[in-house]
Amino acid sequence: MRKDSEMKKTAQNQLMKQKKGGVFSELNRHKTLYVMTIPALCFFLIFSYIPMMGVYYAFIDYDFGKGVLNSPFVGLKNFQYFVSGGWDAPIIYLTKNTILYNLVFILLGNIMQVMFAIMITTIVGRFFKRFAQSVMLLPHFVSYVIVGTIAYNIFNSNYGVLNSMLKALGGSGISVYMIEWIWPFIITFFFLWKGTGFGMVVYLAAITGFDREVYEAAKIDGCNLVKEIRYITLPMLKPTFIMLVLFSLGGIMKGQFELFYNLIQRNGQLFNVTDVLDTYIYRAMTVNFNLGTSTAAGVYQSVFGFILVVTVNRIIRKTSPENALF
Amino acid sequence: MHTHKVSASEQALKVFFYTVLTIGSLVCVLPFILIISGSFSDSVQILQKGYSILPRGFSLDGYRSIFLFPIQIIKAYGVSIFVTGAGTGIGLMVMTLCGYAISRSELKYRNVISFTIYFTTLFSGGLVPWYIVVTKLGLKNSIWALIIPSICSSFYILLIRNFMKTIPEALVESARLEGAGEFRTLLQIVVPMSKPILATIALFLALAYWNDWYLASLYISKADLWPLQYRLYNILNAASKIASVGAENFTSKILPTETQKLANAIVATGPIIFLYPFLQKYFVQGISIGAVKG
């Protein structure tokens, strides 16, 4: 009996193998390889896919004790606070801040990285080259907590460097932490401070990968440094530049939470110009314990961001397919 | 005559580049000098005159206060070292296994798996559902809350996959003919050849774990389990904490002075500063590889 069923099984297995498309035969044939993906897949299932279902929290009045199913359904109530207030609604200034900051970060960041990479490659002195590169990479290695400390030590009104310098020069101190308009510049500065050295290396790698002969030929034809940069280096960097910019555009609704949070913390006076979706969501959850609003804002961030990425990708696929993200 | 003119303008441009690079380097390094000199300053003088590039009234008080009662900082170091070691080790293992599997062209569903992983960067449930999942797993106030939630990154897995794809198929085939199983092929052939990318990702992971305060801020309320950066974060914000949390943790202690805060910042950054010259070399190599292959 048993033998019979076993034979049947192997026959079935063989049949499955012959049918090339069999899911089980494929899984069985490369058992070990599929097993290797299980830990990672479990991770994404638990920490990415299950939370996606948690989008539902945005529509209920979630109660930790009662659980998901027993918490009352409240429809769009959680979105109310987020979208109400006309042009002063959180959704308006948060979207504006998030997108504008990220656009500036992506564009200015990449431009600075290209500029510094080009400058470094034209330097002949080995020592200076290495020194400049090492020093500019240094900020990448420290935590954002330290970045926040540095900013505070420069700008605080009591003993910050800026104010002690102003006072030494005979001027009066200024309270930078009360001035709204200056913060977009400070935040952008620290973003560039932390990221330029790191991003620069990518462009350096690209430049060193270029064919030297092109440069030699250009030099023989009487090409000077400016022309070299203008007509050889920059055009050849263009694909890398476009690729990196497009890649970062995918995260335009997210990102740099730690930068904003450590520079501003809970200084409510500055939120108008410094609050982004990430910091708003974090505060709504950890400070105000408003899980509903926080989830609602998160849902908006995810959905809007997703639509943005898909749209951008579609446009790219139409204009230059080789740069498309997926 | 003409060529001479050209080289003169070129010379000017080079001088300009040198100047900009020097300024850039100074801007990058000055804040560090500021913190270091601040940590060696006399706290009274700082309160009166403010910070400066050179220490004001050299004093070791900031550091003395840390090493008088070193138990807290030692604990924080222990947590940070464990989290960095375990996180980097486990993370690298999990991601290498997955990256290797989906780099193999005979795996029919490799693209399905890749997309499953990539999709998580496009859409997410957001902070709250993620927070609740981690809490429901019972990770709150456990050291694993600092490790597990960021053990895998889809971007790194895809980087590993891309690198491993460039390893000649023939090598893997020949290992197979000699009777090596998948694990053996991976360990003895593929991993040694992928050392550059694996070392790079290990460094990225280690740096992220070492500098993390975010997971601790969400999941750890027991001070014994604070990693270095979160301890630093709390020291720096001690004053505002008293106002918001209540005095529980702080009444018995005097608020840290500015020099103490900075000394703590130096101690928390410590190992990275020492390892920096060494790490930097690998970082540059690593990013270059990512740029060329990615």
Coordinates of C-alpha atoms in Angstrom, one line a residue:
Chain A
M1 CA 0.0 0.0 0.0
R2 CA 2.6 2.4 1.2
K3 CA 4.9 1.6 -1.6
D4 CA 2.1 2.2 -4.0
S5 CA 1.4 5.7 -2.8
E6 CA 5.1 6.4 -2.7
M7 CA 5.4 5.4 -6.3
K8 CA 2.5 7.5 -7.1
K9 CA 4.2 10.4 -5.5
T10 CA 7.4 10.1 -7.4
A11 CA 5.5 9.7 -10.6
Q12 CA 3.6 12.9 -9.7
N13 CA 6.9 14.6 -8.9
Q14 CA 8.3 13.6 -12.2
L15 CA 5.2 14.8 -14.0
M16 CA 5.6 18.1 -12.2
K17 CA 9.2 18.4 -13.2
Q18 CA 8.2 17.8 -16.8
K19 CA 5.7 20.5 -16.6
K20 CA 8.3 23.2 -16.5
G21 CA 6.1 25.8 -14.8
G22 CA 5.3 23.8 -11.6
V23 CA 5.6 26.1 -8.6
F24 CA 6.4 23.2 -6.2
S25 CA 8.9 21.5 -8.5
E26 CA 10.7 24.8 -8.8
L27 CA 10.7 25.3 -5.0
N28 CA 11.8 21.7 -4.5
R29 CA 14.6 21.8 -7.1
H30 CA 16.2 24.9 -5.5
K31 CA 15.1 24.2 -2.0
T32 CA 18.4 25.4 -0.4
L33 CA 18.3 28.7 -2.4
Y34 CA 14.8 29.4 -1.4
V35 CA 15.5 28.6 2.2
M36 CA 18.3 31.2 2.1
T37 CA 15.8 33.9 1.3
I38 CA 13.4 33.0 4.1
P39 CA 15.1 35.1 7.0
A40 CA 15.1 38.2 4.8
L41 CA 11.6 37.6 3.5
C42 CA 10.3 37.0 7.1
F43 CA 11.9 40.3 8.1
F44 CA 10.1 42.3 5.3
L45 CA 6.8 40.4 6.0
I46 CA 6.9 41.3 9.7
F47 CA 8.4 44.8 9.5
S48 CA 7.1 46.1 6.2
Y49 CA 4.1 44.1 4.9
I50 CA 2.2 43.6 8.2
P51 CA 2.6 47.3 9.0
M52 CA 1.1 48.1 5.6
M53 CA -2.1 46.6 6.8
G54 CA -1.9 48.8 9.9
V55 CA -3.0 51.6 7.6
Y56 CA -6.3 50.6 8.9
Y57 CA -5.4 52.3 12.3
A58 CA -6.0 55.6 10.5
F59 CA -9.7 54.9 10.3
I60 CA -10.3 53.7 13.8
D61 CA -9.9 55.1 17.3
Y62 CA -7.2 52.7 18.2
D63 CA -7.0 51.6 21.8
F64 CA -3.9 49.5 22.9
G65 CA -6.0 47.6 25.4
K66 CA -9.0 46.8 23.2
G67 CA -7.0 45.8 20.1
V68 CA -7.7 46.5 16.5
L69 CA -11.0 44.7 16.1
N70 CA -12.7 46.2 19.2
S71 CA -11.6 49.7 18.6
P72 CA -14.4 51.9 17.2
F73 CA -14.4 52.7 13.5
V74 CA -14.3 56.5 13.1
G75 CA -14.0 56.9 9.3
L76 CA -12.0 60.0 8.3
K77 CA -12.1 61.7 11.7
N78 CA -8.4 61.1 12.2
F79 CA -7.7 63.1 9.1
Q80 CA -9.7 66.0 10.2
Y81 CA -7.2 67.8 12.3
F82 CA -4.5 67.1 9.7
V83 CA -6.5 68.7 6.8
S84 CA -8.5 71.4 8.6
G85 CA -7.6 75.0 8.8
G86 CA -7.6 76.0 5.2
W87 CA -4.2 77.2 4.0
D88 CA -2.8 76.9 7.6
A89 CA -3.7 73.2 7.8
P90 CA -0.8 70.9 8.7
I91 CA -1.2 69.0 5.4
I92 CA -0.4 72.2 3.5
Y93 CA 2.7 73.5 5.2
L94 CA 4.0 70.0 5.9
T95 CA 3.8 69.0 2.2
K96 CA 5.3 72.2 1.2
N97 CA 8.2 72.0 3.6
T98 CA 8.8 68.3 3.0
I99 CA 8.9 68.6 -0.8
L100 CA 10.8 71.9 -0.9
Y101 CA 13.5 70.8 1.5
N102 CA 14.0 67.5 -0.2
L103 CA 14.2 69.1 -3.6
V104 CA 16.8 71.5 -2.4
F105 CA 18.7 68.8 -0.7
I106 CA 18.7 66.5 -3.7
L107 CA 19.6 69.2 -6.3
L108 CA 22.0 71.3 -4.3
G109 CA 23.5 68.3 -2.7
N110 CA 24.3 66.6 -6.0
I111 CA 25.6 69.9 -7.5
M112 CA 27.9 70.5 -4.6
Q113 CA 29.1 66.9 -4.7
V114 CA 29.9 67.2 -8.5
M115 CA 31.6 70.5 -7.9
F116 CA 33.8 69.2 -5.1
A117 CA 34.6 66.0 -7.0
I118 CA 35.7 67.9 -10.0
M119 CA 37.8 70.3 -7.9
I120 CA 39.5 67.4 -6.2
T121 CA 40.4 65.6 -9.4
T122 CA 42.1 68.7 -10.8
I123 CA 44.3 68.9 -7.7
V124 CA 47.8 67.5 -8.4
G125 CA 49.3 67.5 -4.9
R126 CA 48.7 64.1 -3.4
F127 CA 48.9 65.2 0.2
F128 CA 46.4 68.0 -0.1
K129 CA 44.1 65.9 -2.2
R130 CA 44.0 63.2 0.4
F131 CA 43.7 65.6 3.2
A132 CA 40.8 67.5 1.7
Q133 CA 39.0 64.3 0.9
S134 CA 39.5 62.8 4.4
V135 CA 38.4 65.9 6.2
M136 CA 35.3 66.4 4.1
L137 CA 34.2 62.8 4.7
L138 CA 34.6 63.1 8.5
P139 CA 31.1 64.6 9.2
H140 CA 29.5 61.5 7.7
F141 CA 30.8 59.5 10.6
V142 CA 29.3 61.3 13.5
S143 CA 25.7 60.9 14.7
Y144 CA 23.0 63.4 14.3
V145 CA 23.0 63.9 18.0
I146 CA 26.4 65.4 17.6
V147 CA 25.3 67.5 14.7
G148 CA 22.5 68.9 16.9
T149 CA 25.1 69.7 19.6
I150 CA 27.4 71.5 17.1
A151 CA 24.5 73.6 15.8
Y152 CA 23.5 74.5 19.4
N153 CA 27.0 75.4 20.4
I154 CA 27.3 77.7 17.4
F155 CA 23.9 79.4 17.6
N156 CA 22.7 79.5 21.2
S157 CA 22.3 82.9 22.5
N158 CA 24.2 82.6 25.8
Y159 CA 27.6 81.2 24.9
G160 CA 27.3 80.1 21.3
V161 CA 30.3 80.8 19.1
L162 CA 28.4 83.2 16.8
N163 CA 27.2 85.4 19.7
S164 CA 30.5 85.4 21.5
M165 CA 32.2 86.5 18.3
L166 CA 29.6 89.2 17.7
K167 CA 30.0 90.4 21.3
A168 CA 33.8 90.4 20.9
L169 CA 33.4 92.6 17.9
G170 CA 31.3 95.0 19.9
G171 CA 27.9 94.0 18.5
S172 CA 24.9 92.7 20.5
G173 CA 23.9 89.1 20.5
I174 CA 21.1 87.6 18.4
S175 CA 18.8 84.8 19.3
V176 CA 19.1 82.6 16.3
Y177 CA 16.6 80.1 17.7
M178 CA 13.9 82.7 17.5
I179 CA 14.4 83.8 13.9
E180 CA 12.3 81.8 11.5
W181 CA 13.7 82.7 8.1
I182 CA 17.2 81.7 8.9
W183 CA 16.5 78.1 9.7
P184 CA 16.0 76.8 6.1
F185 CA 19.5 78.0 5.4
I186 CA 21.0 76.5 8.6
I187 CA 19.3 73.1 8.0
T188 CA 20.4 73.1 4.4
F189 CA 23.9 74.0 5.5
F190 CA 24.1 71.1 7.9
F191 CA 22.6 68.7 5.4
L192 CA 25.4 69.7 2.9
W193 CA 28.0 69.6 5.7
K194 CA 27.2 66.1 6.6
G195 CA 26.6 64.7 3.1
T196 CA 28.8 66.4 0.6
G197 CA 32.0 64.5 1.4
F198 CA 30.2 61.1 1.2
G199 CA 28.3 61.8 -2.0
M200 CA 31.4 63.3 -3.6
V201 CA 33.1 59.9 -3.5
V202 CA 30.5 58.5 -5.8
Y203 CA 31.3 61.1 -8.4
L204 CA 35.0 60.8 -7.8
A205 CA 34.7 57.1 -8.6
A206 CA 32.8 57.9 -11.8
I207 CA 35.4 60.5 -12.9
T208 CA 38.3 58.2 -12.2
G209 CA 36.5 55.6 -14.3
F210 CA 36.5 57.8 -17.4
D211 CA 38.9 57.0 -20.3
R212 CA 42.1 59.0 -19.8
E213 CA 42.8 59.0 -23.5
V214 CA 39.9 61.4 -24.2
Y215 CA 41.6 63.9 -21.9
E216 CA 45.0 63.4 -23.5
A217 CA 43.6 63.9 -26.9
A218 CA 41.7 67.0 -25.8
K219 CA 44.9 68.4 -24.3
I220 CA 46.8 67.8 -27.6
D221 CA 44.1 69.6 -29.4
G222 CA 44.7 72.6 -27.1
C223 CA 41.9 72.1 -24.7
N224 CA 42.4 74.0 -21.4
L225 CA 41.1 73.0 -18.0
V226 CA 37.8 75.0 -18.2
K227 CA 37.0 73.5 -21.6
E228 CA 37.9 70.0 -20.3
I229 CA 35.5 70.4 -17.4
R230 CA 32.8 72.0 -19.6
Y231 CA 33.0 69.6 -22.6
I232 CA 34.3 66.3 -21.2
T233 CA 33.8 65.8 -17.5
L234 CA 30.4 67.4 -17.1
P235 CA 28.7 65.7 -20.1
M236 CA 30.2 62.4 -19.0
L237 CA 28.9 62.8 -15.4
K238 CA 25.4 63.6 -16.6
P239 CA 24.1 60.0 -16.6
T240 CA 25.4 59.5 -13.0
F241 CA 23.9 62.8 -11.9
I242 CA 20.5 62.0 -13.4
M243 CA 20.5 58.5 -12.0
L244 CA 21.3 59.7 -8.5
V245 CA 18.8 62.5 -8.6
L246 CA 16.1 60.3 -9.9
F247 CA 16.9 57.7 -7.3
S248 CA 16.6 60.1 -4.5
L249 CA 13.3 61.6 -5.9
G250 CA 11.7 58.4 -4.8
G251 CA 12.1 59.4 -1.2
I252 CA 11.0 63.0 -1.6
M253 CA 8.2 62.6 1.0
K254 CA 10.5 61.0 3.5
G255 CA 13.9 61.4 4.8
Q256 CA 16.3 63.4 6.9
F257 CA 14.2 63.0 10.0
E258 CA 17.2 62.9 12.3
L259 CA 18.6 66.1 10.8
F260 CA 15.4 68.1 11.4
Y261 CA 14.7 66.6 14.8
N262 CA 18.1 67.1 16.3
L263 CA 18.5 70.6 15.0
I264 CA 15.0 71.8 16.0
Q265 CA 13.8 69.4 18.7
R266 CA 10.6 70.7 20.2
N267 CA 11.1 74.3 19.5
G268 CA 7.6 75.0 18.5
Q269 CA 8.3 78.5 17.4
L270 CA 10.1 77.3 14.3
F271 CA 7.7 74.5 13.2
N272 CA 6.2 76.7 10.5
V273 CA 9.4 76.6 8.5
T274 CA 11.1 73.5 9.9
D275 CA 8.4 70.9 10.4
V276 CA 8.3 68.0 7.8
L277 CA 6.0 65.0 7.7
D278 CA 8.5 62.8 9.4
T279 CA 9.0 65.0 12.4
Y280 CA 5.2 65.8 12.6
I281 CA 4.4 62.1 12.6
Y282 CA 7.0 61.3 15.2
R283 CA 5.8 64.0 17.5
A284 CA 2.2 63.2 17.1
M285 CA 3.0 59.7 18.2
T286 CA 5.7 60.1 20.9
V287 CA 4.9 63.5 22.4
N288 CA 1.2 63.9 21.9
F289 CA 0.3 60.2 21.9
N290 CA -2.1 60.9 19.1
L291 CA -1.9 57.5 17.3
G292 CA -4.9 58.3 15.0
T293 CA -3.6 61.6 13.6
S294 CA -0.1 60.2 13.4
T295 CA -1.2 57.2 11.4
A296 CA -3.4 59.4 9.2
A297 CA -0.4 61.6 8.4
G298 CA 1.7 58.5 7.7
V299 CA -1.0 57.1 5.3
Y300 CA -1.0 60.4 3.5
Q301 CA 2.8 60.4 3.3
S302 CA 2.9 56.9 1.9
V303 CA 0.1 57.2 -0.6
F304 CA 1.1 60.6 -1.9
G305 CA 4.7 59.5 -2.0
F306 CA 3.8 56.3 -3.9
I307 CA 1.8 58.2 -6.5
L308 CA 4.6 60.7 -6.9
V309 CA 7.2 57.9 -7.5
V310 CA 5.0 56.0 -9.9
T311 CA 4.3 59.2 -11.8
V312 CA 7.9 60.3 -11.9
N313 CA 8.9 56.8 -13.1
R314 CA 6.3 56.8 -15.8
I315 CA 7.5 60.2 -17.1
I316 CA 11.1 58.9 -17.0
R317 CA 10.2 55.7 -18.9
K318 CA 8.7 57.8 -21.6
T319 CA 11.6 60.3 -22.0
S320 CA 14.7 58.2 -21.2
P321 CA 13.8 54.5 -20.5
E322 CA 17.3 53.5 -19.4
N323 CA 17.0 55.7 -16.3
A324 CA 13.6 54.4 -15.1
L325 CA 13.6 53.1 -11.6
F326 CA 11.4 50.0 -12.4
Chain B
M1 CA 51.9 84.0 -26.3
H2 CA 48.5 82.5 -26.7
T3 CA 49.3 79.3 -24.8
H4 CA 50.9 81.4 -22.0
K5 CA 47.7 83.3 -21.5
V6 CA 45.7 80.1 -21.3
S7 CA 47.9 78.6 -18.7
A8 CA 47.7 81.8 -16.6
S9 CA 43.9 81.6 -16.5
E10 CA 44.2 77.9 -15.8
Q11 CA 46.6 78.8 -13.0
A12 CA 44.1 81.2 -11.6
L13 CA 41.3 78.6 -11.7
K14 CA 43.5 76.1 -9.9
V15 CA 44.3 78.6 -7.2
F16 CA 40.5 79.2 -6.9
F17 CA 39.9 75.5 -6.6
Y18 CA 42.6 75.2 -3.9
T19 CA 41.0 78.0 -2.0
V20 CA 37.5 76.6 -2.2
L21 CA 38.7 73.2 -1.1
T22 CA 40.6 74.7 1.8
I23 CA 37.5 76.6 3.0
G24 CA 35.4 73.4 2.5
S25 CA 37.9 71.4 4.6
L26 CA 38.0 74.0 7.3
V27 CA 34.2 74.2 7.5
C28 CA 34.1 70.4 7.9
V29 CA 36.8 70.2 10.6
L30 CA 36.2 73.4 12.6
P31 CA 33.1 72.2 14.4
F32 CA 35.0 69.2 15.7
I33 CA 37.8 71.3 17.0
L34 CA 35.1 73.5 18.7
I35 CA 33.7 70.5 20.5
I36 CA 37.1 69.1 21.4
S37 CA 38.4 72.4 22.8
G38 CA 35.0 73.0 24.5
S39 CA 35.4 69.7 26.3
F40 CA 38.8 70.8 27.7
S41 CA 37.6 74.2 28.7
D42 CA 36.7 75.6 32.1
S43 CA 33.0 75.7 32.4
V44 CA 32.8 79.0 34.3
Q45 CA 34.8 80.7 31.5
I46 CA 32.5 79.3 28.9
L47 CA 29.4 80.6 30.7
Q48 CA 31.0 84.0 30.8
K49 CA 32.8 84.3 27.5
G50 CA 31.3 81.6 25.3
Y51 CA 33.0 79.0 23.1
S52 CA 36.1 79.4 21.1
I53 CA 38.4 77.5 18.9
L54 CA 41.1 77.2 21.6
P55 CA 40.2 75.9 25.0
R56 CA 39.4 78.6 27.5
G57 CA 41.2 78.0 30.7
F58 CA 42.3 74.4 30.2
S59 CA 40.5 72.0 32.5
L60 CA 39.8 68.3 32.6
D61 CA 36.7 68.6 34.8
G62 CA 34.3 67.6 32.0
Y63 CA 36.1 64.2 31.6
R64 CA 36.7 63.8 35.3
S65 CA 32.9 63.9 36.0
I66 CA 32.5 61.0 33.5
F67 CA 35.3 58.9 34.9
L68 CA 34.4 59.5 38.5
F69 CA 31.3 57.5 38.1
P70 CA 32.1 55.5 35.0
I71 CA 29.5 52.8 35.5
Q72 CA 26.9 54.5 33.4
I73 CA 29.2 55.2 30.5
I74 CA 30.6 51.6 30.7
K75 CA 27.1 50.2 30.5
A76 CA 26.3 52.4 27.5
Y77 CA 29.4 51.3 25.8
G78 CA 28.5 47.7 26.5
V79 CA 25.0 48.2 24.9
S80 CA 26.4 50.0 21.9
I81 CA 29.2 47.5 21.3
F82 CA 26.8 44.6 21.6
V83 CA 24.1 46.2 19.4
T84 CA 26.7 47.1 16.8
G85 CA 28.4 43.7 16.8
A86 CA 25.2 41.6 16.8
G87 CA 23.4 43.9 14.4
T88 CA 26.2 44.0 11.9
G89 CA 26.8 40.2 12.2
I90 CA 23.3 39.0 11.9
G91 CA 22.3 41.6 9.3
L92 CA 25.2 40.8 7.1
M93 CA 24.4 37.1 7.3
V94 CA 20.7 37.4 6.5
M95 CA 21.4 39.9 3.6
T96 CA 24.2 37.8 2.1
L97 CA 22.1 34.7 2.1
C98 CA 19.2 36.4 0.4
G99 CA 21.4 38.4 -2.0
Y100 CA 23.2 35.3 -3.1
A101 CA 20.0 33.3 -3.7
I102 CA 18.4 36.0 -5.8
S103 CA 21.7 36.6 -7.7
R104 CA 21.5 33.0 -9.2
S105 CA 19.9 33.0 -12.6
E106 CA 18.6 29.5 -12.3
L107 CA 16.3 30.6 -9.5
K108 CA 13.0 31.1 -11.3
Y109 CA 11.3 33.4 -8.8
R110 CA 14.3 35.6 -8.2
N111 CA 12.6 38.6 -9.7
V112 CA 9.4 38.1 -7.7
I113 CA 11.5 38.0 -4.5
S114 CA 13.5 41.1 -5.6
F115 CA 10.4 43.0 -6.3
T116 CA 8.8 41.9 -3.0
I117 CA 11.9 43.4 -1.3
Y118 CA 12.1 46.5 -3.5
F119 CA 8.4 47.3 -3.1
T120 CA 9.0 48.0 0.6
T121 CA 10.9 51.2 -0.4
L122 CA 8.0 52.4 -2.4
F123 CA 5.2 52.0 0.1
S124 CA 5.0 51.6 3.9
G125 CA 2.5 51.5 6.6
G126 CA 4.2 54.4 8.4
L127 CA 5.6 54.9 11.8
V128 CA 2.6 54.0 14.0
P129 CA 1.8 50.5 12.6
W130 CA 5.5 49.7 12.5
Y131 CA 5.8 50.8 16.1
I132 CA 2.8 48.7 17.2
V133 CA 4.2 45.6 15.4
V134 CA 7.5 45.9 17.2
T135 CA 5.8 46.4 20.5
K136 CA 3.4 43.5 20.0
L137 CA 6.5 41.3 19.4
G138 CA 7.4 42.1 23.0
L139 CA 10.6 43.9 22.0
K140 CA 9.9 47.0 24.1
N141 CA 12.7 47.5 26.6
S142 CA 14.7 44.7 25.2
I143 CA 18.1 45.1 23.7
W144 CA 16.7 43.3 20.5
A145 CA 14.5 46.3 19.9
L146 CA 17.8 48.1 19.0
I147 CA 18.9 45.4 16.7
I148 CA 16.1 43.6 14.9
P149 CA 14.0 46.4 13.4
S150 CA 16.9 47.6 11.2
I151 CA 18.6 44.3 10.5
C152 CA 17.7 44.2 6.8
S153 CA 17.8 46.9 4.2
S154 CA 16.3 46.3 0.7
F155 CA 18.9 48.6 -0.8
Y156 CA 21.8 46.6 0.6
I157 CA 20.4 43.3 -0.5
L158 CA 20.0 44.5 -4.0
L159 CA 23.6 45.9 -3.9
I160 CA 24.9 42.4 -2.8
R161 CA 22.8 40.8 -5.5
N162 CA 24.2 43.1 -8.2
F163 CA 27.7 42.4 -7.1
M164 CA 27.3 38.7 -7.0
K165 CA 25.8 38.7 -10.4
T166 CA 29.1 39.8 -11.8
I167 CA 30.8 36.6 -10.5
P168 CA 31.3 34.3 -13.5
E169 CA 28.7 31.6 -13.7
A170 CA 31.4 29.0 -14.6
L171 CA 33.0 29.3 -11.2
V172 CA 29.8 28.4 -9.4
E173 CA 29.1 25.6 -12.0
S174 CA 32.5 24.0 -11.4
A175 CA 32.0 24.1 -7.6
R176 CA 28.7 22.3 -8.2
L177 CA 30.4 19.7 -10.4
E178 CA 32.9 19.0 -7.6
G179 CA 30.0 18.2 -5.4
A180 CA 29.7 21.4 -3.3
G181 CA 26.2 22.2 -1.9
E182 CA 24.7 25.7 -2.1
F183 CA 26.0 26.7 1.4
R184 CA 29.5 25.5 0.6
T185 CA 29.6 27.3 -2.8
L186 CA 28.5 30.5 -1.1
L187 CA 31.0 30.3 1.7
Q188 CA 34.0 29.1 -0.2
I189 CA 33.6 30.7 -3.6
V190 CA 31.1 33.5 -3.6
V191 CA 31.8 35.2 -0.3
P192 CA 35.6 35.4 -0.7
M193 CA 35.0 37.0 -4.1
S194 CA 32.5 39.4 -2.7
K195 CA 34.6 40.7 0.1
P196 CA 34.7 44.3 -1.1
I197 CA 30.9 44.8 -1.2
L198 CA 30.4 42.8 2.0
A199 CA 33.0 44.8 3.9
T200 CA 31.4 48.0 2.7
I201 CA 28.0 47.0 3.8
A202 CA 29.3 45.8 7.1
L203 CA 30.8 49.2 7.6
F204 CA 27.6 51.0 6.7
L205 CA 25.7 48.8 9.1
A206 CA 28.1 49.2 11.9
L207 CA 28.1 53.0 11.5
A208 CA 24.3 53.1 11.5
Y209 CA 24.1 50.9 14.6
W210 CA 26.8 52.8 16.4
N211 CA 25.1 56.2 15.7
D212 CA 21.6 55.1 16.4
W213 CA 19.5 56.9 19.0
Y214 CA 16.1 56.7 17.2
L215 CA 15.2 53.1 18.0
A216 CA 16.2 53.6 21.6
S217 CA 14.1 56.7 21.8
L218 CA 11.1 54.7 20.7
Y219 CA 11.5 51.5 22.5
I220 CA 13.9 51.8 25.5
S221 CA 12.9 53.5 28.7
K222 CA 15.2 51.7 31.0
A223 CA 18.4 53.7 31.4
D224 CA 20.4 50.6 31.8
L225 CA 19.7 49.7 28.2
W226 CA 20.5 53.1 26.7
P227 CA 23.1 53.0 24.0
L228 CA 25.8 55.7 23.9
Q229 CA 24.1 58.0 21.5
Y230 CA 20.8 58.0 23.3
R231 CA 22.6 58.6 26.6
L232 CA 24.3 61.5 25.0
Y233 CA 21.0 62.7 23.6
N234 CA 19.5 62.7 27.0
I235 CA 22.4 64.4 28.7
L236 CA 22.3 67.2 26.1
N237 CA 18.6 67.6 26.6
A238 CA 18.6 67.2 30.4
A239 CA 17.2 70.6 31.0
S240 CA 14.2 70.3 28.8
K241 CA 13.7 66.7 30.0
I242 CA 13.2 68.0 33.6
A243 CA 10.5 70.2 32.4
S244 CA 8.6 67.6 30.3
V245 CA 9.2 64.3 32.0
G246 CA 9.4 65.3 35.6
A247 CA 12.3 65.1 37.9
E248 CA 12.4 61.4 38.6
N249 CA 15.7 60.6 36.9
F250 CA 17.5 63.9 37.5
T251 CA 16.7 65.3 40.9
S252 CA 19.6 63.4 42.6
K253 CA 22.1 64.7 40.1
I254 CA 23.3 68.1 39.3
L255 CA 22.6 69.2 35.7
P256 CA 25.7 68.6 33.5
T257 CA 27.7 71.6 32.7
E258 CA 28.5 72.5 29.1
T259 CA 32.0 71.1 29.3
Q260 CA 30.5 67.8 30.7
K261 CA 28.1 67.6 27.8
L262 CA 30.9 68.1 25.3
A263 CA 33.2 65.6 27.1
N264 CA 30.3 63.1 26.8
A265 CA 30.0 63.9 23.1
I266 CA 33.7 63.1 22.6
V267 CA 33.4 59.9 24.5
A268 CA 30.4 58.8 22.6
T269 CA 32.1 59.4 19.3
G270 CA 35.4 58.0 20.5
P271 CA 36.0 54.7 18.8
I272 CA 34.9 56.1 15.4
I273 CA 37.4 58.9 15.6
F274 CA 40.2 56.4 16.4
L275 CA 39.1 54.0 13.7
Y276 CA 38.5 56.8 11.3
P277 CA 41.6 56.7 9.1
F278 CA 41.2 53.0 8.8
L279 CA 37.5 53.1 8.1
Q280 CA 37.7 55.9 5.7
K281 CA 39.9 53.9 3.3
Y282 CA 37.4 51.1 3.1
F283 CA 34.5 53.5 2.8
V284 CA 36.0 55.2 -0.2
Q285 CA 36.7 51.9 -1.8
G286 CA 33.3 50.6 -1.0
I287 CA 31.3 53.6 -2.3
S288 CA 33.4 53.5 -5.5
I289 CA 32.4 49.9 -6.1
G290 CA 28.8 50.6 -5.4
A291 CA 28.9 53.5 -7.9
V292 CA 30.5 51.4 -10.7
K293 CA 28.5 48.3 -10.2
G294 CA 25.3 49.6 -8.9

